[in-house]
mmCIF file of C-alpha atoms in Angstrom:
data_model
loop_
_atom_site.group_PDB
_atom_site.id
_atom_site.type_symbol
_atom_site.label_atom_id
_atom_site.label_comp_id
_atom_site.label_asym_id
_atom_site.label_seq_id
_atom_site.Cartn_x
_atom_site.Cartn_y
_atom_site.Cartn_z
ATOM 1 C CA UNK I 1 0.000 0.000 0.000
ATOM 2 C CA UNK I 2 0.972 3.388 -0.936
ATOM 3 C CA UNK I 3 1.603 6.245 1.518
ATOM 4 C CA UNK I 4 -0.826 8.881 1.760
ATOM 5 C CA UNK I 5 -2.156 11.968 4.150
ATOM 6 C CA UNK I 6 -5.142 11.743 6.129
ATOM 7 C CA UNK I 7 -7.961 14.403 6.473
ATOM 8 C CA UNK I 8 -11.106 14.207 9.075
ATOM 9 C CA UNK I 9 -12.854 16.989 8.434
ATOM 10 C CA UNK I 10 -16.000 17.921 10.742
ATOM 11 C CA UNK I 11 -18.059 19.377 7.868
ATOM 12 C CA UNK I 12 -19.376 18.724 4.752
ATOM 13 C CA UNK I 13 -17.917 21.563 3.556
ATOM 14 C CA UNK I 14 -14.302 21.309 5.068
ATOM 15 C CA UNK I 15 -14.209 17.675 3.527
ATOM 16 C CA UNK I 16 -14.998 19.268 -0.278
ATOM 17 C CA UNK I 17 -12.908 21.810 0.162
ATOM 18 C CA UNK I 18 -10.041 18.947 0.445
ATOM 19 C CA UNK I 19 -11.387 17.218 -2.511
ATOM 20 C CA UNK I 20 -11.273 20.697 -4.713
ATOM 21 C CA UNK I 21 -7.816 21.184 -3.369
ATOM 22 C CA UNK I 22 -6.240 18.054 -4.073
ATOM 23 C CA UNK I 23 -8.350 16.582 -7.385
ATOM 24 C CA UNK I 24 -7.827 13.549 -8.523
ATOM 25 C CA UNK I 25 -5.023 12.207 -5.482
ATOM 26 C CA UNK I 26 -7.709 12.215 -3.173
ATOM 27 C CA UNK I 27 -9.974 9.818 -2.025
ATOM 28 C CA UNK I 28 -13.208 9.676 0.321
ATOM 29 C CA UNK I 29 -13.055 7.004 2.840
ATOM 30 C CA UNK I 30 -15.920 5.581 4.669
ATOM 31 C CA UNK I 31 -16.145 2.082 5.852
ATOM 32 C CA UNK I 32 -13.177 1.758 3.581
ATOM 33 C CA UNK I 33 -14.073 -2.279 2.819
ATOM 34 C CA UNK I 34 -13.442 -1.771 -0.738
ATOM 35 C CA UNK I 35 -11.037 1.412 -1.001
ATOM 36 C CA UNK I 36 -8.327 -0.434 1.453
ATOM 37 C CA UNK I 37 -8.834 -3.917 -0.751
ATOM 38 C CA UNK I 38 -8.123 -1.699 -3.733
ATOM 39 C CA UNK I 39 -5.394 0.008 -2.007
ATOM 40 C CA UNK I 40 -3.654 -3.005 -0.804
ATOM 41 C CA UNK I 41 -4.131 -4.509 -4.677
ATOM 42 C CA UNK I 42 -2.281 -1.043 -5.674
ATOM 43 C CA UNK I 43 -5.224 -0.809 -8.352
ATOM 44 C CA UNK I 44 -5.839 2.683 -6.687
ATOM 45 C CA UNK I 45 -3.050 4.711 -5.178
ATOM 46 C CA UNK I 46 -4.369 7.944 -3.668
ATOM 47 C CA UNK I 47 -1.972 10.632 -1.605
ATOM 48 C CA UNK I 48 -5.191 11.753 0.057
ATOM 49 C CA UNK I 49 -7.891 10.064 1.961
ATOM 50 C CA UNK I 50 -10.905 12.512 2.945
ATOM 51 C CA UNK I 51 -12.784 10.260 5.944
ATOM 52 C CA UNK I 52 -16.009 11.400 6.465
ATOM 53 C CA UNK I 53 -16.108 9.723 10.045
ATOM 54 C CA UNK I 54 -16.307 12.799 11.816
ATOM 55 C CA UNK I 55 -19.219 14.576 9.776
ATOM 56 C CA UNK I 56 -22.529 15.130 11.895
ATOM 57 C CA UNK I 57 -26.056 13.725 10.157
ATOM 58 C CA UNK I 58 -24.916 11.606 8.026
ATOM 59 C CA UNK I 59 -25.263 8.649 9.810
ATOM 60 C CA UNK I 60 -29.017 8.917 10.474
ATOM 61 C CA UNK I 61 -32.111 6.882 9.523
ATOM 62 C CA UNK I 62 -34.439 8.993 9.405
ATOM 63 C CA UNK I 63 -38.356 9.490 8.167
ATOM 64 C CA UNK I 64 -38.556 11.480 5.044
ATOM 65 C CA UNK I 65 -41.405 12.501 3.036
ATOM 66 C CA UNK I 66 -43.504 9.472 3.693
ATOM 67 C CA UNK I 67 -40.200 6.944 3.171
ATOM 68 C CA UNK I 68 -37.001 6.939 4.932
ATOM 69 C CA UNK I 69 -33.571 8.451 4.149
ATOM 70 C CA UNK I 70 -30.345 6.578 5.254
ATOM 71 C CA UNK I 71 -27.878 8.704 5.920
ATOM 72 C CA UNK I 72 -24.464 7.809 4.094
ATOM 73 C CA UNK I 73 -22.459 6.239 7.084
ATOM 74 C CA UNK I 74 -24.995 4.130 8.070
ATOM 75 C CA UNK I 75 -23.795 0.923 8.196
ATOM 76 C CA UNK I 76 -25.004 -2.411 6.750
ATOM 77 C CA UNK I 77 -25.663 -4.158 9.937
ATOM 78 C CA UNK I 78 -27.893 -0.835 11.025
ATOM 79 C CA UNK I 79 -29.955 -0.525 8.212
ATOM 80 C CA UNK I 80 -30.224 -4.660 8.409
ATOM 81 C CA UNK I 81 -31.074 -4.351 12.208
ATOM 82 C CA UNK I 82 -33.176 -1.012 12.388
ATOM 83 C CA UNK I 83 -36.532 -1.261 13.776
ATOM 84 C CA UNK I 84 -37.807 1.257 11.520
ATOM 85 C CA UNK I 85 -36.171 0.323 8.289
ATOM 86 C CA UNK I 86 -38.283 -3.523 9.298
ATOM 87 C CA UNK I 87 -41.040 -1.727 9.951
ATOM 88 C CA UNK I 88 -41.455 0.074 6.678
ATOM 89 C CA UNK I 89 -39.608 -1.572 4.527
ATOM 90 C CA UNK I 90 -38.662 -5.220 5.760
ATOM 91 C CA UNK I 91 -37.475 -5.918 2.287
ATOM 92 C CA UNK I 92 -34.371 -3.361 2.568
ATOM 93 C CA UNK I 93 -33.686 -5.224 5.975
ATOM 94 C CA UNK I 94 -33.659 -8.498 4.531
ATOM 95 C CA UNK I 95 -31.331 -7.394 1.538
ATOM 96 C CA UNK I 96 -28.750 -6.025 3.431
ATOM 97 C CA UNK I 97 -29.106 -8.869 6.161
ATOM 98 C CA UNK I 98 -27.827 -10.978 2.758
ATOM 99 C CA UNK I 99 -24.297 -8.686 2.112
ATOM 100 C CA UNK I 100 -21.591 -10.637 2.871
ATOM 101 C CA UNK I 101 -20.502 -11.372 6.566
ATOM 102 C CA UNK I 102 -21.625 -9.636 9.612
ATOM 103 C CA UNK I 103 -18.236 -8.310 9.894
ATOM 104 C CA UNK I 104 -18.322 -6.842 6.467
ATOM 105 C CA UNK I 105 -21.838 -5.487 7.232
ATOM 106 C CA UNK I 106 -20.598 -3.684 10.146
ATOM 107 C CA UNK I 107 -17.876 -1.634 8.545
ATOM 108 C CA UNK I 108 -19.424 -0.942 4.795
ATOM 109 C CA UNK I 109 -21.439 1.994 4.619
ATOM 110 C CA UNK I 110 -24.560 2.553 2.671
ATOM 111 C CA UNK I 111 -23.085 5.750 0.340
ATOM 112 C CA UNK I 112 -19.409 4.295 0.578
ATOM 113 C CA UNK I 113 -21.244 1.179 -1.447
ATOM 114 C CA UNK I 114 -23.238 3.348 -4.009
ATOM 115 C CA UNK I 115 -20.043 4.966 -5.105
ATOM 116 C CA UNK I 116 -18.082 2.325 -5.505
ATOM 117 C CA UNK I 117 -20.562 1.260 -7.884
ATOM 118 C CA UNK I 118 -20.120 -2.317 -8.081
ATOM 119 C CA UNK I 119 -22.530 -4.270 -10.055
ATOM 120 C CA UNK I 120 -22.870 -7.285 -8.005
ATOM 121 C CA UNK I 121 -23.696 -5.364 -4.875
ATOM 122 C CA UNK I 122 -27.259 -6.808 -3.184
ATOM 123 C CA UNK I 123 -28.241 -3.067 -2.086
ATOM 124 C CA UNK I 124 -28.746 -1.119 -5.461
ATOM 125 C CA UNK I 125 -30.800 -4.287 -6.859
ATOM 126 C CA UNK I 126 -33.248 -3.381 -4.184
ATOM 127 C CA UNK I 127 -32.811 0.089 -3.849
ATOM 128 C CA UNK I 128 -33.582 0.908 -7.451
ATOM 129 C CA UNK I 129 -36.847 -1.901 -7.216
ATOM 130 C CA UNK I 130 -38.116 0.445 -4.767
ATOM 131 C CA UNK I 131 -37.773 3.889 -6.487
ATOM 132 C CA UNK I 132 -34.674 5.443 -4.396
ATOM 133 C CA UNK I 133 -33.253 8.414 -4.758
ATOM 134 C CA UNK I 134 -29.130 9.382 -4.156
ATOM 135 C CA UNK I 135 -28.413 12.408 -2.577
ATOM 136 C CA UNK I 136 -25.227 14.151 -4.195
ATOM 137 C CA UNK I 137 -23.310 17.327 -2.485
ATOM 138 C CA UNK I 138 -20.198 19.026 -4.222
ATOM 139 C CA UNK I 139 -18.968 22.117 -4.672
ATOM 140 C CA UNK I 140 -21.737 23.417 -6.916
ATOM 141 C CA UNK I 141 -24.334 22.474 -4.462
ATOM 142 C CA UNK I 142 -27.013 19.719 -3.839
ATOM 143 C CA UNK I 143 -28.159 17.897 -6.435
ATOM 144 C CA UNK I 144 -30.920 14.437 -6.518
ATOM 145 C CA UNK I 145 -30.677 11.224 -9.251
ATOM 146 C CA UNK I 146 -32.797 8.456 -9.609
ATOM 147 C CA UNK I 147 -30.596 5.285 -8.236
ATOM 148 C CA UNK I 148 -31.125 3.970 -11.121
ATOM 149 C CA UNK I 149 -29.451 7.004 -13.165
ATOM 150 C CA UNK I 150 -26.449 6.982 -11.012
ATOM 151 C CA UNK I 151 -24.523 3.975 -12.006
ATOM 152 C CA UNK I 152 -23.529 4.792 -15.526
ATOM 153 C CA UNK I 153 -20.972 2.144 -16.195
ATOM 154 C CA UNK I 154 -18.650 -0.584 -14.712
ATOM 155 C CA UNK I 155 -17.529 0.827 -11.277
ATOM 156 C CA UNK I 156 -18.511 3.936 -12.647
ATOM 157 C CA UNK I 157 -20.833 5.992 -11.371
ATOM 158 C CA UNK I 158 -22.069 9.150 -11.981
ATOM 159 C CA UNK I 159 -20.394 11.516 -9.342
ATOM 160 C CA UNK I 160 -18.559 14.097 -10.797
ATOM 161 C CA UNK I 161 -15.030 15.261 -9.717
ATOM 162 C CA UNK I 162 -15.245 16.833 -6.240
ATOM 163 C CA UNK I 163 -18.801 15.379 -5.552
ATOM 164 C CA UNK I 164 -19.705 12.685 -2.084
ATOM 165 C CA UNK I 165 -22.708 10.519 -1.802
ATOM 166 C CA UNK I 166 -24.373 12.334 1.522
ATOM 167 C CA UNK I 167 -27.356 9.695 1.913
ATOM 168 C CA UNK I 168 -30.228 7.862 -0.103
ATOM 169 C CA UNK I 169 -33.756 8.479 -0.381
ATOM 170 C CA UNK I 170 -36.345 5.520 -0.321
ATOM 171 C CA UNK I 171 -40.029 6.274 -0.565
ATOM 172 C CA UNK I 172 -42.286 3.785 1.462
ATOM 173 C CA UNK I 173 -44.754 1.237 -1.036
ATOM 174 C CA UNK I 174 -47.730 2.178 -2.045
ATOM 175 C CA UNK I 175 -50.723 0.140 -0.123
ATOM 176 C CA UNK I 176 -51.702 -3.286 -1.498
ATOM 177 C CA UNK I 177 -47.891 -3.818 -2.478
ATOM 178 C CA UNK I 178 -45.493 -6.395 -2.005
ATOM 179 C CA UNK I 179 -41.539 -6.581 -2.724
ATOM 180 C CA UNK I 180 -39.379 -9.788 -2.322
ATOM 181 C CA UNK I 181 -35.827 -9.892 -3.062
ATOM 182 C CA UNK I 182 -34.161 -13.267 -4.185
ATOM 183 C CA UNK I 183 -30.531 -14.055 -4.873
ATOM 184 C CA UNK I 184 -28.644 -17.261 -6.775
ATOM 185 C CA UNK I 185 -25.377 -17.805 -4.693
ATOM 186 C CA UNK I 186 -22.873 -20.004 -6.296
ATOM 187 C CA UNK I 187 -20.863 -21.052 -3.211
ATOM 188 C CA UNK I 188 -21.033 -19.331 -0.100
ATOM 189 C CA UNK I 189 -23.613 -16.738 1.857
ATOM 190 C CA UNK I 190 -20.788 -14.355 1.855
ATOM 191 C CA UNK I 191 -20.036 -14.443 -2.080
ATOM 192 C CA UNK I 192 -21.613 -12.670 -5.036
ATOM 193 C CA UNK I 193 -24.781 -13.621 -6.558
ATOM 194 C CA UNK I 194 -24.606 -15.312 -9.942
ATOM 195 C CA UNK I 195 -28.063 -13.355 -10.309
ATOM 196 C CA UNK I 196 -30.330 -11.213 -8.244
ATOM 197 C CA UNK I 197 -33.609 -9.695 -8.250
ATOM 198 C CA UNK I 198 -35.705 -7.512 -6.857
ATOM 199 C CA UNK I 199 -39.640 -7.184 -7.555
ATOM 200 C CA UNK I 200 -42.260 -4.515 -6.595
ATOM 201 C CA UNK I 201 -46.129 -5.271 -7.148
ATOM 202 C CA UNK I 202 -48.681 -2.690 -6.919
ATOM 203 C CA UNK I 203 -52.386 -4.235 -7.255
ATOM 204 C CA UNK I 204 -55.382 -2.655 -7.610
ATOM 205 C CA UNK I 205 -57.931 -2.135 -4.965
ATOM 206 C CA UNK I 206 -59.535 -5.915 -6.247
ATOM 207 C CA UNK I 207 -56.437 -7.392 -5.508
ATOM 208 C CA UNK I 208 -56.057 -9.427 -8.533
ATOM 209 C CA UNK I 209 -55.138 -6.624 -11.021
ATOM 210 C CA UNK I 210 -51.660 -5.306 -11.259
ATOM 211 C CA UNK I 211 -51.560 -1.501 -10.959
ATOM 212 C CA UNK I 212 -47.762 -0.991 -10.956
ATOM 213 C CA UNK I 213 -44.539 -3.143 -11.112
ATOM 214 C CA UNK I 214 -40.845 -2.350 -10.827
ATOM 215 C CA UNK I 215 -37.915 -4.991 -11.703
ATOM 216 C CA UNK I 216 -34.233 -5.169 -10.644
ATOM 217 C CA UNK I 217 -31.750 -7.183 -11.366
ATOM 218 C CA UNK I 218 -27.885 -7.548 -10.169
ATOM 219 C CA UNK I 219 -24.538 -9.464 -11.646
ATOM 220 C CA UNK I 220 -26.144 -9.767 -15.412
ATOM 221 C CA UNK I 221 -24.491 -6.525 -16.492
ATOM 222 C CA UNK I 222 -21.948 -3.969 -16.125
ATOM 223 C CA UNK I 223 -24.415 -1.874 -13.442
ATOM 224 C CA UNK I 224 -27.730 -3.008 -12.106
ATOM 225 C CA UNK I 225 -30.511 -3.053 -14.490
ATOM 226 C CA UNK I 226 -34.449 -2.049 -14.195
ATOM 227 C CA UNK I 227 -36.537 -4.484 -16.575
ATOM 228 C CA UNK I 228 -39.113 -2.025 -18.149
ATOM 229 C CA UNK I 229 -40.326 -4.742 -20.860
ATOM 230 C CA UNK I 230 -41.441 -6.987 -17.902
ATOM 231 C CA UNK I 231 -42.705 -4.392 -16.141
ATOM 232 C CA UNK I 232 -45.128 -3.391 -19.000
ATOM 233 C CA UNK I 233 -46.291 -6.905 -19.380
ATOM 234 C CA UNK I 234 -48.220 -6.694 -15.924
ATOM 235 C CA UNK I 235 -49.494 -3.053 -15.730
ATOM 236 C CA UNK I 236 -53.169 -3.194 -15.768
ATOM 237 C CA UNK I 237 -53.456 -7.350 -15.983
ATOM 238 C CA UNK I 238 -54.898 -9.850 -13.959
ATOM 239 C CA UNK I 239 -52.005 -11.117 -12.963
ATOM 240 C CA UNK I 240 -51.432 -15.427 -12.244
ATOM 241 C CA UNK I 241 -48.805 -17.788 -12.534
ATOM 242 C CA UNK I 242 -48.350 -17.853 -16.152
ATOM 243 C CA UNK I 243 -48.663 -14.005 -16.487
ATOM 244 C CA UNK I 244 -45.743 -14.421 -14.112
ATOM 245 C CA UNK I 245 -43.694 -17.027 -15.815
ATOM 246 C CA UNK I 246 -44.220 -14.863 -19.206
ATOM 247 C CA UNK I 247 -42.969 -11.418 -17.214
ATOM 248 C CA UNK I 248 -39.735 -13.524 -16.015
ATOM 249 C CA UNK I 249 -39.132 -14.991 -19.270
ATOM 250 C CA UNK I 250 -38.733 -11.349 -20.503
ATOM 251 C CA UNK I 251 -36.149 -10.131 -18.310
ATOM 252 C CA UNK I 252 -33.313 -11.966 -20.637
ATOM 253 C CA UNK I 253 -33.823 -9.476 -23.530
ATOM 254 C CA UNK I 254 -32.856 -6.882 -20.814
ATOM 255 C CA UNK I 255 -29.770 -8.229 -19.313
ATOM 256 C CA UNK I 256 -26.115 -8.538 -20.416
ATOM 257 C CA UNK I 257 -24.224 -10.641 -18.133
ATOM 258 C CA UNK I 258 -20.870 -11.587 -18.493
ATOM 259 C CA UNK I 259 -19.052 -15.167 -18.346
ATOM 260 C CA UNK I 260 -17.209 -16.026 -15.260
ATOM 261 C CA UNK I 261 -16.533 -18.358 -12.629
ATOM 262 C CA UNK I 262 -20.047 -17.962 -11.637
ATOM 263 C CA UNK I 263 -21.446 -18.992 -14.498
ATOM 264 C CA UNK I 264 -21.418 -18.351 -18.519
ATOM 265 C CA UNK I 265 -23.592 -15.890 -19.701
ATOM 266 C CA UNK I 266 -25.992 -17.987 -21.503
ATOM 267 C CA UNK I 267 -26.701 -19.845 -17.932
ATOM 268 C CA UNK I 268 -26.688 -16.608 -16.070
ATOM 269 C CA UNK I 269 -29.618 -15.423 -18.419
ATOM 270 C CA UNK I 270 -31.953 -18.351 -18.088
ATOM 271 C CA UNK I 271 -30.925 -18.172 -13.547
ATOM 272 C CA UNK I 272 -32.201 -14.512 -14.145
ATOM 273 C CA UNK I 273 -35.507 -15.621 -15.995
ATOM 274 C CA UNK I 274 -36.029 -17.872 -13.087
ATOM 275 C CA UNK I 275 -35.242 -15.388 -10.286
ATOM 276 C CA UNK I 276 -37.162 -12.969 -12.045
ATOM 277 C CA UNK I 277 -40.160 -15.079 -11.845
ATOM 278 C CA UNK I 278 -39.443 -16.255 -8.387
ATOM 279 C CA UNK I 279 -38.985 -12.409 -6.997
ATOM 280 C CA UNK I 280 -42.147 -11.928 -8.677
ATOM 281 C CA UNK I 281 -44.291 -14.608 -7.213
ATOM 282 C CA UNK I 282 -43.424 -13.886 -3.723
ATOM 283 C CA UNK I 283 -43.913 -10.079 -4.229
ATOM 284 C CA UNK I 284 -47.219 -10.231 -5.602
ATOM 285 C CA UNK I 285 -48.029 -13.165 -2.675
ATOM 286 C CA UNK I 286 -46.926 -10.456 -0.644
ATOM 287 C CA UNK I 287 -49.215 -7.633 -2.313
ATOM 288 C CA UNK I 288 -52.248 -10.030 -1.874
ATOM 289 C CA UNK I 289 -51.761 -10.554 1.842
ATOM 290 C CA UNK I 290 -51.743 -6.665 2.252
ATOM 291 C CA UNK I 291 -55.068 -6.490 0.311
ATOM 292 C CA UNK I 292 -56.525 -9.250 2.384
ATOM 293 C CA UNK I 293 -55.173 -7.612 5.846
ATOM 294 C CA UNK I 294 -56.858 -3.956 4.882
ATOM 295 C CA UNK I 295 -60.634 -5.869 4.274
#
């Protein structure tokens, strides 16, 4: 690992100040699970790290607008253990439960993980299912993206020189919806999925009709991808199994996975059919059990 200078500054402000100063040596540090991996490969080699440690508010879950906002330190393991994030959104809970190992879930950081824009992450798959928002702050001011928006490329997202992830924005779901998030691991819990997917299903007020869905999926491309086509299949139908089956089915003219260890990419794109379907099911179970409980 390279040497390098280390900056704690106690404001937003004072940390993008260092970031204008120094350009493209410095880093932002957070949890720092991926940056110090990176570092120790010497695939990175910054003179400056900019922790953000020492910043007040941004490592708050907090209400907002109806949904919640997690505050960019906050950690895996809280979001995964936070009584509010189960109670409004048990899905997030459950996805981050699935990152890695606890030990990794205590140190990574939700906006640490957003910008380091990895498209096998568990997180964005969800995230982006659910309609999220990332907060952005630079020197120019504040400025809002669609999750989905943000990751433009592989690693690569769409933060601009100068610019820190201060938080995301995740609106609660609509009544009489579900969302189910479902993962193919090749070897271990703590490994990457070969495929994942997340599913949103908004029904109508008879319960059998689909007003809305949203589709994720993770590891079939260079950054997470939303799965319009399948999504337009069930607006406005009566939705059942084969309905279903057809909307999974789908999802392979949207992906682009690669071949690895994990699987080639003709294998990966039939697992994601299947997940797709599987996310599906359980999300619209879910939906249905919220119509039943409001009658």
């Amino acid at each position: 690992m390279n040497a390098f200078e280390y900056a704690a500054p106690r404001t937003l402000d004072e940390a993008l100040a260092v970031l204008g100063e120094h350009g493209d040596e410095a880093r932002v540090i957070a949890g720092g699970t991926a940056l110090v991996t990176m570092m120790r490969q010497r695939l990175v080699r910054p003179s400056y790290l900019v922790s953000l440690r020492e910043i007040a508010g941004l490592d708050r879950i907090e209400a907002a607008n109806g949904g919640l906002r997690l505050g960019a330190l906050v950690t895996h393991r809280e979001v995964e253990t936070s009584p509010r994030v189960r109670e409004r959104l048990p899905v997030l809970a459950e996805t981050f439960r699935r990152v890695a190992s606890v030990r990794i879930r205590h140190m990574a950081t939700v906006g640490g993980a957003l910008a380091h824009a990895d498209p096998n992450q568990d997180p964005p798959v969800t995230l982006i299912a659910l309609g999220a928002r990332v907060e952005i702050r630079g020197a120019r001011g504040r400025r809002e993206l669609p999750l989905e928006e943000f990751f433009r490329d592989y690693y690569e997202s769409a933060l601009e020189p100068g610019e820190v992830v201060t938080g995301v924005v995740v609106p609660s779901l609509p009544t009489a919806s579900g969302a189910a998030y479902v993962k193919f691991l090749p070897r271990t819990a703590d490994d990457y999925a070969t495929v994942a997917v997340a599913a949103t299903v908004s029904l109508e007020p008879d319960g059998e009709r689909c007003r809305t869905a949203r589709i994720a999926l993770g590891s079939v491309g260079v950054t997470p991808i939303r799965a319009r086509a399948a999504e337009a299949l069930l607006a406005g139908q009566r939705v059942g199994a084969d309905l279903l089956r057809a909307a999974g089915e789908s999802v392979k003219g949207a992906v682009d996975p690669l071949s690895d260890h994990r699987g080639s990419a003709a294998y990966k794109r039939e697992m994601a059919a299947v997940m797709a379907g599987r996310a599906l099911t359980q999300a619209w179970d879910a939906a249905r059990a919220s119509v039943r409980g409001t009658r």
